[in-house]
Amino acid sequence: MLMRNDEGRSLTTIVFDRASLPGLVRQWEALCSRCAEDNVYYAPHYMLPLLETVGAETDVLVVTGWDGDRLTALLPVVKGRMPVPGLIAAGEAWRTGYTFNCLPLLDADRPVEAAGTILEGLSSLGRGEWVLPELNSEGAVCGALQQALDKRNAPYSLEARFERASLGIGQGFEEHMMQRVSSKRRRDLARNRRRLEEIGKLSLRTETAGPGLAAAVQSFLMLEASGWKGERGTALACRPATKAFAERAFGPPGGDGASRVDLLSLDGKPIAAGVIVFSGTTGFTVKGAYDESYSSYGAGLILEQEVIKSFLTERWAKRLDAATNGSHVIDFLWPDKVNVANLVFSLAESGASRRLKTLALKNRLAGDAKGRLKQLLMR
C-alpha cells in the first residue's frame, strides 16, 4: 500500500502498488459481481495474468475506493512521464495491446461516490491531466465519472470516438437472422457452409472448463500462429510472455465458467476458434482465429454465426461485447453498437482548461503525424 486519503465522506481512497493486488482478489471479485458496468479487462482473472506476463516491467499503481472493508472502486494507472518543456504528458489508465476497455470498476450502489474516490486517488498521484481510453461513453461508469468531475469543477472532454459492436439478449436466433442480417449475407453464409460440408464433416465444440478448455486454448493458439499474425510475429504463441498470458487468462485452472472457447472443426481438425472471457453477466469476445486455408469459405464467420445462435438460444450471458477498435467484418452479425471514446480530464489546480486544450492539440497533431506515416508506408 502506498497512500491513503479520506475525502471526509464515508468512502476512502487507497492507492496500492502492484505487489498488493493478490491480497485483494476476494474483495476484487466481489466488486466485479456488482459493478455498474462489467469490464473483464480489469477483472482479476484477466488483469493479473496480463500484468504478470506482458506487463511485468510496467510501473502500475492501482487506485481503489473503500467503504470499510468493501471494495467500491478500482482502476490501474500509470503516471505520465516527465514532459518535454512546454508540453504536457498525461497519466493514463493502464492498458496493453490486449486491453480494449479502460472503464474503472465502480460499485453499482454508489457509482458517483466511487468515481469520486478514483479522482481523489489520481489527484494524489498527479494534479495534472489523465486519460481513460476506450470507455463506453454513454454508459453508467462514464456518466458517474463526468458527474464526479463536475463536482470538482474539473474540465473534461470525450475524444477519439468510434462505435464498437455489441449484442444483447432479445430476439431468438431465427428472428435475429431474418430481421437484422441482410438476405445476401444469409445466402453467403449458407453457401459457404454447404461448400465446407462438401469437403468434410463440420462440427462445433465448446469448452468451458478443465482439460478440455486448456486443450481448446492450445488449438486457438496454433490457429492464430498459423496465419499472418504468426508470420509477423504478433500471434500470442510467438512470445513466451503472451503465450503464458493466454494460457492463464483464457483457460485458467480452477476458473470454470470464467471463459469459453468455441471450435469449428472440419473432419475433426479445428479450422476456426473464438475465445470469450466473462465478467459479471457480460461475455467479451477477446480473440478469434481461423485457418487461412479456408478463408474463402468464411470459416470464421460461420463460427461467429454458431456462437450467436448459442448465445441467443441458451442465454449464457446477458450481453456480448466485441473487442474491436471500430468497424469490423463481424459487424453485420452484431447489429447493436456501443459508443466508445477516450475520457480526457485535468485535475490541475490552476489553468486546467488551458492545459486540457494544449493536451488535445498535442494528441491531434500526434494522430495526424501517425496517419501521414501510415499513408507513406502504404505507398
Coordinates of C-alpha atoms in Angstrom, one line a residue:
M1 CA 0.0 0.0 0.0
L2 CA 1.4 3.4 -1.0
M3 CA -1.0 6.0 0.3
R4 CA -4.4 6.7 1.8
N5 CA -6.7 9.7 1.5
D6 CA -10.0 10.3 3.3
E7 CA -12.3 12.7 1.4
G8 CA -14.3 13.5 4.6
R9 CA -17.0 11.2 3.3
S10 CA -17.9 7.6 4.0
L11 CA -15.7 6.3 1.2
T12 CA -11.9 6.1 1.4
T13 CA -9.3 6.2 -1.3
I14 CA -6.3 3.9 -1.1
V15 CA -3.5 3.6 -3.8
F16 CA -1.8 0.2 -3.9
D17 CA 1.3 -0.9 -5.7
R18 CA 1.1 -4.0 -7.9
A19 CA 2.6 -6.3 -5.3
S20 CA -0.5 -5.8 -3.1
L21 CA -3.0 -7.0 -5.8
P22 CA -3.1 -10.7 -5.0
G23 CA -4.2 -9.9 -1.5
L24 CA -7.2 -8.0 -2.9
V25 CA -8.6 -10.8 -5.0
R26 CA -11.6 -11.7 -2.8
Q27 CA -12.8 -8.2 -2.5
W28 CA -11.9 -7.6 -6.1
E29 CA -14.1 -10.5 -7.4
A30 CA -16.9 -9.3 -5.2
L31 CA -16.8 -5.9 -6.8
C32 CA -16.8 -7.5 -10.3
S33 CA -20.1 -9.2 -9.3
R34 CA -21.8 -5.9 -8.6
C35 CA -20.2 -3.4 -10.9
A36 CA -22.1 -0.6 -12.5
E37 CA -20.7 -1.9 -15.8
D38 CA -18.8 -5.1 -16.4
N39 CA -15.2 -4.8 -17.6
V40 CA -13.3 -8.1 -17.9
Y41 CA -10.0 -6.3 -18.8
Y42 CA -9.8 -5.1 -15.1
A43 CA -11.2 -8.3 -13.6
P44 CA -8.6 -10.3 -11.6
H45 CA -8.8 -13.5 -13.8
Y46 CA -7.8 -11.4 -16.8
M47 CA -5.8 -8.5 -15.5
L48 CA -3.5 -10.4 -13.1
P49 CA -2.2 -12.8 -15.8
L50 CA -1.7 -9.8 -18.1
L51 CA 0.1 -7.8 -15.5
E52 CA 2.4 -10.6 -14.5
T53 CA 3.4 -11.5 -18.1
V54 CA 3.0 -8.8 -20.8
G55 CA 3.0 -6.0 -18.2
A56 CA 5.7 -7.5 -15.9
E57 CA 8.0 -4.5 -16.3
T58 CA 5.4 -1.7 -16.1
D59 CA 5.2 0.5 -13.1
V60 CA 1.5 0.1 -12.4
L61 CA -0.4 1.7 -9.5
V62 CA -3.9 0.7 -8.5
V63 CA -6.4 3.4 -7.3
T64 CA -9.1 1.9 -5.2
G65 CA -12.2 3.1 -3.2
W66 CA -13.5 1.5 0.0
D67 CA -16.5 1.5 2.2
G68 CA -15.0 0.0 5.3
D69 CA -13.7 -3.4 4.1
R70 CA -15.9 -3.3 1.0
L71 CA -14.1 -2.5 -2.2
T72 CA -16.1 0.1 -4.2
A73 CA -13.8 1.2 -7.0
L74 CA -10.7 0.0 -8.8
L75 CA -8.6 1.5 -11.6
P76 CA -5.0 0.6 -12.6
V77 CA -3.0 3.5 -13.8
V78 CA 0.5 4.6 -15.0
K79 CA 1.7 8.1 -14.2
G80 CA 2.7 10.5 -17.0
R81 CA 6.4 10.6 -17.9
M82 CA 8.3 13.8 -17.4
P83 CA 7.2 16.0 -20.3
V84 CA 9.4 17.9 -22.7
P85 CA 9.5 21.5 -21.6
G86 CA 6.4 23.3 -22.9
L87 CA 4.4 20.1 -23.4
I88 CA 2.0 18.1 -21.2
A89 CA 2.3 14.4 -20.5
A90 CA -0.9 12.8 -19.2
G91 CA -1.2 9.9 -16.9
E92 CA -3.3 7.1 -18.2
A93 CA -5.4 4.1 -17.2
W94 CA -3.1 1.1 -17.5
R95 CA -3.5 -0.9 -20.7
T96 CA -1.7 -3.2 -23.2
G97 CA -2.5 -4.4 -26.7
Y98 CA -4.8 -6.9 -25.0
T99 CA -6.9 -4.3 -23.1
F100 CA -9.9 -3.0 -25.1
N101 CA -11.8 -1.1 -22.4
C102 CA -10.4 1.1 -19.5
L103 CA -13.7 1.5 -17.6
P104 CA -12.9 1.7 -13.8
L105 CA -14.8 -0.9 -11.8
L106 CA -17.4 1.1 -9.8
D107 CA -19.9 -0.3 -7.2
A108 CA -23.4 -0.1 -8.8
D109 CA -24.8 1.0 -5.4
R110 CA -22.7 4.2 -5.2
P111 CA -21.2 4.9 -8.6
V112 CA -20.7 8.6 -8.4
E113 CA -19.1 8.5 -4.9
A114 CA -16.9 5.6 -6.1
A115 CA -15.9 7.6 -9.1
G116 CA -15.0 10.4 -6.7
T117 CA -12.5 8.2 -4.9
I118 CA -10.9 7.4 -8.2
L119 CA -10.4 11.1 -9.0
E120 CA -9.1 11.7 -5.5
G121 CA -6.5 8.9 -5.9
L122 CA -5.5 10.3 -9.3
S123 CA -5.2 13.8 -7.9
S124 CA -2.9 12.4 -5.2
L125 CA -0.7 10.9 -7.8
G126 CA -0.5 13.9 -10.1
R127 CA -2.5 17.1 -10.2
G128 CA -2.5 17.2 -13.9
E129 CA -4.1 15.5 -16.9
W130 CA -5.4 12.0 -17.1
V131 CA -6.7 9.8 -20.0
L132 CA -9.1 6.9 -19.6
P133 CA -9.1 5.3 -23.1
E134 CA -11.9 3.4 -24.8
L135 CA -14.8 3.9 -22.3
N136 CA -18.4 3.2 -23.1
S137 CA -19.1 6.9 -23.4
E138 CA -22.9 6.7 -22.8
G139 CA -22.7 4.1 -20.1
A140 CA -23.2 4.3 -16.3
V141 CA -19.5 4.5 -15.4
C142 CA -18.6 7.3 -17.8
G143 CA -21.6 9.1 -16.6
A144 CA -20.6 8.7 -13.0
L145 CA -17.1 9.9 -13.8
Q146 CA -18.4 13.0 -15.5
Q147 CA -20.7 13.8 -12.5
A148 CA -17.7 13.4 -10.2
L149 CA -15.6 15.7 -12.4
D150 CA -18.4 18.3 -12.4
K151 CA -18.5 18.2 -8.6
R152 CA -14.8 19.1 -8.7
N153 CA -15.3 21.7 -11.4
A154 CA -12.7 19.8 -13.4
P155 CA -12.8 20.2 -17.2
Y156 CA -13.0 17.1 -19.4
S157 CA -13.7 16.1 -22.9
L158 CA -14.6 12.9 -24.9
E159 CA -12.2 12.3 -27.8
A160 CA -11.3 9.7 -30.4
R161 CA -14.9 8.5 -30.7
F162 CA -15.9 5.3 -32.5
E163 CA -18.6 2.6 -32.4
R164 CA -18.0 -1.0 -31.1
A165 CA -20.1 -4.0 -32.0
S166 CA -22.3 -5.4 -29.2
L167 CA -25.1 -7.9 -28.9
G168 CA -27.8 -8.2 -26.2
I169 CA -30.4 -10.8 -25.4
G170 CA -33.7 -10.1 -27.1
Q171 CA -34.8 -11.8 -30.3
G172 CA -34.4 -15.5 -30.9
F173 CA -31.8 -16.6 -33.4
E174 CA -34.1 -17.1 -36.4
E175 CA -35.7 -13.7 -35.8
H176 CA -32.2 -12.1 -35.4
M177 CA -31.0 -13.6 -38.7
M178 CA -34.2 -12.7 -40.6
Q179 CA -34.7 -9.2 -39.3
R180 CA -31.2 -7.9 -38.7
V181 CA -28.9 -9.7 -41.2
S182 CA -29.4 -9.0 -44.9
S183 CA -30.7 -11.7 -47.3
K184 CA -27.5 -11.5 -49.3
R185 CA -25.4 -12.1 -46.1
R186 CA -27.6 -15.0 -45.1
R187 CA -27.2 -16.6 -48.6
D188 CA -23.4 -16.2 -48.5
L189 CA -23.2 -17.9 -45.1
A190 CA -25.4 -20.7 -46.2
R191 CA -23.5 -21.2 -49.4
N192 CA -20.1 -21.2 -47.7
R193 CA -21.4 -23.7 -45.1
R194 CA -22.5 -26.0 -48.0
R195 CA -19.1 -25.7 -49.7
L196 CA -17.4 -26.8 -46.5
E197 CA -19.8 -29.7 -45.9
E198 CA -19.0 -30.9 -49.4
I199 CA -15.3 -31.2 -48.3
G200 CA -15.9 -33.0 -45.0
K201 CA -18.0 -33.1 -41.8
L202 CA -18.4 -29.8 -39.9
S203 CA -18.7 -29.9 -36.2
L204 CA -18.9 -27.4 -33.3
R205 CA -17.3 -27.9 -29.9
T206 CA -17.5 -25.7 -26.9
E207 CA -15.2 -26.0 -23.9
T208 CA -15.7 -24.1 -20.6
A209 CA -13.7 -25.9 -18.0
G210 CA -10.9 -28.3 -17.2
P211 CA -8.5 -30.1 -19.6
G212 CA -10.9 -29.6 -22.5
L213 CA -10.7 -25.9 -22.1
A214 CA -6.9 -25.9 -21.8
A215 CA -6.7 -28.1 -25.0
A216 CA -9.1 -25.7 -26.8
V217 CA -6.9 -22.7 -25.9
Q218 CA -3.9 -24.5 -27.4
S219 CA -6.0 -25.1 -30.6
F220 CA -6.7 -21.4 -30.8
L221 CA -3.1 -20.5 -30.2
M222 CA -2.0 -22.8 -33.0
L223 CA -4.6 -21.5 -35.4
E224 CA -3.6 -17.9 -34.8
A225 CA 0.1 -18.7 -35.1
S226 CA -0.5 -20.5 -38.5
G227 CA -1.7 -17.3 -40.2
W228 CA -0.5 -13.8 -40.9
K229 CA 0.0 -12.9 -37.3
G230 CA 2.4 -15.8 -36.9
E231 CA 4.3 -14.6 -40.0
R232 CA 4.6 -11.1 -38.5
G233 CA 5.4 -12.4 -35.0
T234 CA 2.4 -10.9 -33.4
A235 CA 0.5 -14.1 -32.6
L236 CA 0.1 -14.8 -28.9
A237 CA 2.1 -18.1 -29.3
C238 CA 5.1 -16.2 -30.7
R239 CA 6.4 -14.9 -27.4
P240 CA 6.6 -16.7 -24.1
A241 CA 5.0 -13.8 -22.2
T242 CA 2.0 -13.5 -24.4
K243 CA 1.6 -17.3 -24.6
A244 CA 1.6 -17.6 -20.8
F245 CA -0.9 -14.8 -20.6
A246 CA -3.3 -16.5 -23.0
E247 CA -3.0 -19.9 -21.2
R248 CA -3.7 -18.3 -17.8
A249 CA -6.4 -15.8 -18.8
F250 CA -8.3 -17.9 -21.4
G251 CA -8.1 -21.3 -19.7
P252 CA -7.3 -20.7 -16.0
P253 CA -7.0 -23.8 -13.8
G254 CA -9.9 -23.8 -11.4
G255 CA -11.6 -21.0 -13.3
D256 CA -14.5 -23.0 -14.5
G257 CA -17.1 -20.8 -16.2
A258 CA -14.8 -17.8 -16.5
S259 CA -14.2 -18.3 -20.2
R260 CA -15.2 -20.4 -23.1
V261 CA -13.6 -21.4 -26.4
D262 CA -15.7 -22.4 -29.4
L263 CA -14.1 -24.5 -32.1
L264 CA -15.4 -25.2 -35.6
S265 CA -13.8 -28.3 -36.9
L266 CA -13.7 -30.0 -40.4
D267 CA -13.3 -33.8 -40.1
G268 CA -12.1 -33.3 -36.5
K269 CA -9.5 -30.6 -37.4
P270 CA -10.1 -27.1 -35.9
I271 CA -10.4 -24.5 -38.7
A272 CA -11.8 -21.6 -36.6
A273 CA -11.7 -20.7 -32.9
G274 CA -13.2 -18.0 -30.8
V275 CA -12.4 -17.0 -27.2
I276 CA -14.9 -15.4 -24.8
V277 CA -13.9 -14.3 -21.3
F278 CA -16.7 -13.4 -18.8
S279 CA -17.1 -10.7 -16.2
G280 CA -20.4 -10.3 -14.4
T281 CA -23.1 -11.0 -16.9
T282 CA -21.1 -9.9 -20.0
G283 CA -19.1 -12.1 -22.4
F284 CA -16.1 -10.3 -24.0
T285 CA -15.0 -11.8 -27.3
V286 CA -11.4 -11.1 -26.8
K287 CA -9.8 -13.3 -29.5
G288 CA -10.6 -15.2 -32.7
A289 CA -8.6 -17.0 -35.3
Y290 CA -9.2 -19.3 -38.3
D291 CA -7.2 -21.5 -40.7
E292 CA -6.4 -19.2 -43.6
S293 CA -6.6 -22.2 -46.0
Y294 CA -10.4 -21.8 -45.6
S295 CA -10.6 -18.0 -45.7
S296 CA -12.6 -18.1 -49.0
Y297 CA -15.2 -20.3 -47.2
G298 CA -15.7 -17.7 -44.4
A299 CA -14.9 -20.2 -41.7
G300 CA -14.5 -17.5 -39.1
L301 CA -17.9 -16.0 -39.9
I302 CA -19.6 -19.5 -39.8
L303 CA -18.2 -20.0 -36.3
E304 CA -19.4 -16.5 -35.4
Q305 CA -22.9 -17.4 -36.5
E306 CA -22.9 -20.5 -34.4
V307 CA -21.7 -18.6 -31.3
I308 CA -24.5 -16.1 -31.8
K309 CA -27.0 -18.9 -32.2
S310 CA -25.8 -20.5 -28.9
F311 CA -25.9 -17.1 -27.1
L312 CA -29.4 -16.2 -28.2
T313 CA -30.8 -19.7 -27.6
E314 CA -29.1 -20.7 -24.4
R315 CA -28.6 -17.2 -22.9
W316 CA -25.3 -17.9 -21.1
A317 CA -24.7 -14.1 -20.9
K318 CA -26.8 -11.0 -20.9
R319 CA -24.6 -9.2 -23.4
L320 CA -21.7 -9.8 -25.7
D321 CA -19.0 -7.1 -26.1
A322 CA -16.7 -7.1 -29.1
A323 CA -13.0 -6.3 -28.6
T324 CA -12.9 -4.1 -31.8
N325 CA -11.5 -0.7 -32.5
G326 CA -14.1 0.4 -35.0
S327 CA -15.8 -1.2 -37.9
H328 CA -15.1 -5.0 -38.3
V329 CA -16.0 -7.9 -40.5
I330 CA -18.4 -9.2 -37.8
D331 CA -20.5 -6.1 -37.6
F332 CA -23.3 -7.4 -39.9
L333 CA -23.9 -10.2 -37.4
W334 CA -23.7 -7.9 -34.4
P335 CA -26.1 -5.0 -35.2
D336 CA -26.1 -3.4 -31.8
K337 CA -23.4 -0.7 -31.2
V338 CA -21.7 0.8 -28.1
N339 CA -20.3 4.4 -28.4
V340 CA -16.7 4.5 -27.3
A341 CA -14.4 7.4 -26.5
N342 CA -11.4 8.4 -24.5
L343 CA -12.3 10.5 -21.4
V344 CA -9.6 13.2 -21.0
F345 CA -9.6 15.5 -18.0
S346 CA -7.5 17.8 -15.9
L347 CA -7.1 17.8 -12.2
A348 CA -4.7 20.7 -12.2
E349 CA -5.1 23.4 -9.5
S350 CA -4.8 26.2 -12.0
G351 CA -5.1 26.7 -15.7
A352 CA -6.8 23.3 -16.1
S353 CA -8.9 24.3 -19.1
R354 CA -5.9 25.7 -20.9
R355 CA -3.8 22.7 -20.1
L356 CA -6.6 20.4 -21.4
K357 CA -6.7 22.3 -24.7
T358 CA -3.0 22.0 -25.1
L359 CA -3.1 18.3 -24.5
A360 CA -5.9 17.9 -27.0
L361 CA -3.8 19.8 -29.6
K362 CA -0.8 17.6 -28.9
N363 CA -2.8 14.5 -29.3
R364 CA -4.4 15.7 -32.5
L365 CA -1.0 16.6 -34.0
A366 CA 0.4 13.2 -33.0
G367 CA -2.6 11.5 -34.6
D368 CA -2.2 13.4 -37.8
A369 CA 1.5 12.6 -38.0
K370 CA 0.8 8.9 -37.4
G371 CA -1.8 9.0 -40.2
R372 CA 0.6 10.5 -42.6
L373 CA 3.3 8.0 -41.8
K374 CA 0.8 5.1 -42.3
Q375 CA -0.1 6.6 -45.7
L376 CA 3.6 6.8 -46.7
L377 CA 4.2 3.2 -45.7
M378 CA 1.3 2.0 -47.7
R379 CA 2.5 3.6 -51.0

